[in-house]
Amino acid sequence: MKCRPGCGACCISPSISSALPGHPQGKPAGVRCFHLSLENLCGLFGKSERPAVCAGFQADPAVCGNDRGEAIRLLGWLEQATL
């Protein structure tokens, strides 16, 4: 599956435990990443500063669902289930 342009769910729902520019302590779950544009595009995409966890994320119907709203719900559920 290709990422949905303008989705950004993977930049909002999950937490990021590693430091990244703009989030020196990591990013809490449910918090919009500092680098997510108003168009819901990653400002670090393709840059060396992009965390490995972000670069390694693979869009998949199991976690992205049928639309952005479902992706936010599924990724949020997975975040809670893995605490």
mmCIF file of C-alpha atoms in Angstrom:
data_model
loop_
_atom_site.group_PDB
_atom_site.id
_atom_site.type_symbol
_atom_site.label_atom_id
_atom_site.label_comp_id
_atom_site.label_asym_id
_atom_site.label_seq_id
_atom_site.Cartn_x
_atom_site.Cartn_y
_atom_site.Cartn_z
ATOM 1 C CA MET A 1 0.000 0.000 0.000
ATOM 2 C CA LYS A 2 1.222 3.527 -0.758
ATOM 3 C CA CYS A 3 0.831 6.257 1.831
ATOM 4 C CA ARG A 4 -2.230 8.440 1.353
ATOM 5 C CA PRO A 5 -1.062 11.956 0.481
ATOM 6 C CA GLY A 6 -2.163 14.343 3.206
ATOM 7 C CA CYS A 7 -3.004 11.640 5.771
ATOM 8 C CA GLY A 8 -0.377 12.209 8.479
ATOM 9 C CA ALA A 9 -1.944 9.713 10.904
ATOM 10 C CA CYS A 10 1.441 8.057 11.502
ATOM 11 C CA CYS A 11 2.795 11.488 12.518
ATOM 12 C CA ILE A 12 0.039 12.034 15.088
ATOM 13 C CA SER A 13 -1.191 8.800 16.690
ATOM 14 C CA PRO A 14 1.963 6.919 17.711
ATOM 15 C CA SER A 15 4.532 8.019 20.237
ATOM 16 C CA ILE A 16 8.181 8.410 19.251
ATOM 17 C CA SER A 17 10.560 7.627 22.097
ATOM 18 C CA SER A 18 13.717 8.877 20.401
ATOM 19 C CA ALA A 19 14.666 12.533 20.247
ATOM 20 C CA LEU A 20 14.037 14.331 16.974
ATOM 21 C CA PRO A 21 14.305 17.962 15.892
ATOM 22 C CA GLY A 22 11.554 19.927 17.602
ATOM 23 C CA HIS A 23 10.851 17.064 20.034
ATOM 24 C CA PRO A 24 14.033 16.636 22.104
ATOM 25 C CA GLN A 25 12.248 14.303 24.551
ATOM 26 C CA GLY A 26 10.447 12.369 21.825
ATOM 27 C CA LYS A 27 6.797 12.806 20.799
ATOM 28 C CA PRO A 28 3.844 11.648 22.914
ATOM 29 C CA ALA A 29 1.050 9.626 21.340
ATOM 30 C CA GLY A 30 -1.768 11.740 19.955
ATOM 31 C CA VAL A 31 0.425 14.825 19.581
ATOM 32 C CA ARG A 32 0.945 16.240 16.121
ATOM 33 C CA CYS A 33 4.616 16.081 15.111
ATOM 34 C CA PHE A 34 6.269 19.482 14.871
ATOM 35 C CA HIS A 35 7.337 18.607 11.313
ATOM 36 C CA LEU A 36 3.890 17.707 9.999
ATOM 37 C CA SER A 37 2.779 20.461 7.639
ATOM 38 C CA LEU A 38 -0.715 21.926 7.437
ATOM 39 C CA GLU A 39 -1.137 19.677 4.386
ATOM 40 C CA ASN A 40 -0.236 16.682 6.606
ATOM 41 C CA LEU A 41 3.070 16.036 4.856
ATOM 42 C CA CYS A 42 6.329 15.192 6.654
ATOM 43 C CA GLY A 43 8.824 18.053 6.617
ATOM 44 C CA LEU A 44 11.663 15.616 7.359
ATOM 45 C CA PHE A 45 10.850 13.134 4.607
ATOM 46 C CA GLY A 46 14.047 12.146 2.807
ATOM 47 C CA LYS A 47 16.288 14.040 5.264
ATOM 48 C CA SER A 48 18.934 12.524 7.521
ATOM 49 C CA GLU A 49 17.238 14.056 10.602
ATOM 50 C CA ARG A 50 14.167 11.867 10.082
ATOM 51 C CA PRO A 51 14.052 9.265 12.885
ATOM 52 C CA ALA A 52 14.610 5.645 11.883
ATOM 53 C CA VAL A 53 11.233 4.685 13.354
ATOM 54 C CA CYS A 54 9.539 7.113 10.953
ATOM 55 C CA ALA A 55 11.583 6.062 7.943
ATOM 56 C CA GLY A 56 10.851 2.412 8.715
ATOM 57 C CA PHE A 57 7.079 2.791 8.891
ATOM 58 C CA GLN A 58 5.339 0.885 6.101
ATOM 59 C CA ALA A 59 1.805 1.817 5.127
ATOM 60 C CA ASP A 60 -0.459 -1.214 5.312
ATOM 61 C CA PRO A 61 -4.255 -1.618 5.269
ATOM 62 C CA ALA A 62 -4.042 -3.327 8.689
ATOM 63 C CA VAL A 63 -2.818 -0.108 10.318
ATOM 64 C CA CYS A 64 -3.955 2.522 7.798
ATOM 65 C CA GLY A 65 -7.506 1.311 7.228
ATOM 66 C CA ASN A 66 -9.668 2.784 4.499
ATOM 67 C CA ASP A 67 -9.190 6.476 5.245
ATOM 68 C CA ARG A 68 -7.364 8.970 7.479
ATOM 69 C CA GLY A 69 -9.888 8.740 10.320
ATOM 70 C CA GLU A 70 -9.611 4.975 10.444
ATOM 71 C CA ALA A 71 -5.814 5.212 10.334
ATOM 72 C CA ILE A 72 -5.812 7.543 13.344
ATOM 73 C CA ARG A 73 -8.103 5.167 15.256
ATOM 74 C CA LEU A 74 -6.134 2.020 14.338
ATOM 75 C CA LEU A 75 -2.736 3.531 15.084
ATOM 76 C CA GLY A 76 -4.086 4.959 18.351
ATOM 77 C CA TRP A 77 -5.443 1.546 19.331
ATOM 78 C CA LEU A 78 -2.098 -0.098 18.536
ATOM 79 C CA GLU A 79 -0.303 2.531 20.615
ATOM 80 C CA GLN A 80 -2.529 1.774 23.613
ATOM 81 C CA ALA A 81 -2.317 -1.987 23.105
ATOM 82 C CA THR A 82 1.483 -1.938 23.191
ATOM 83 C CA LEU A 83 1.964 0.172 26.324
#
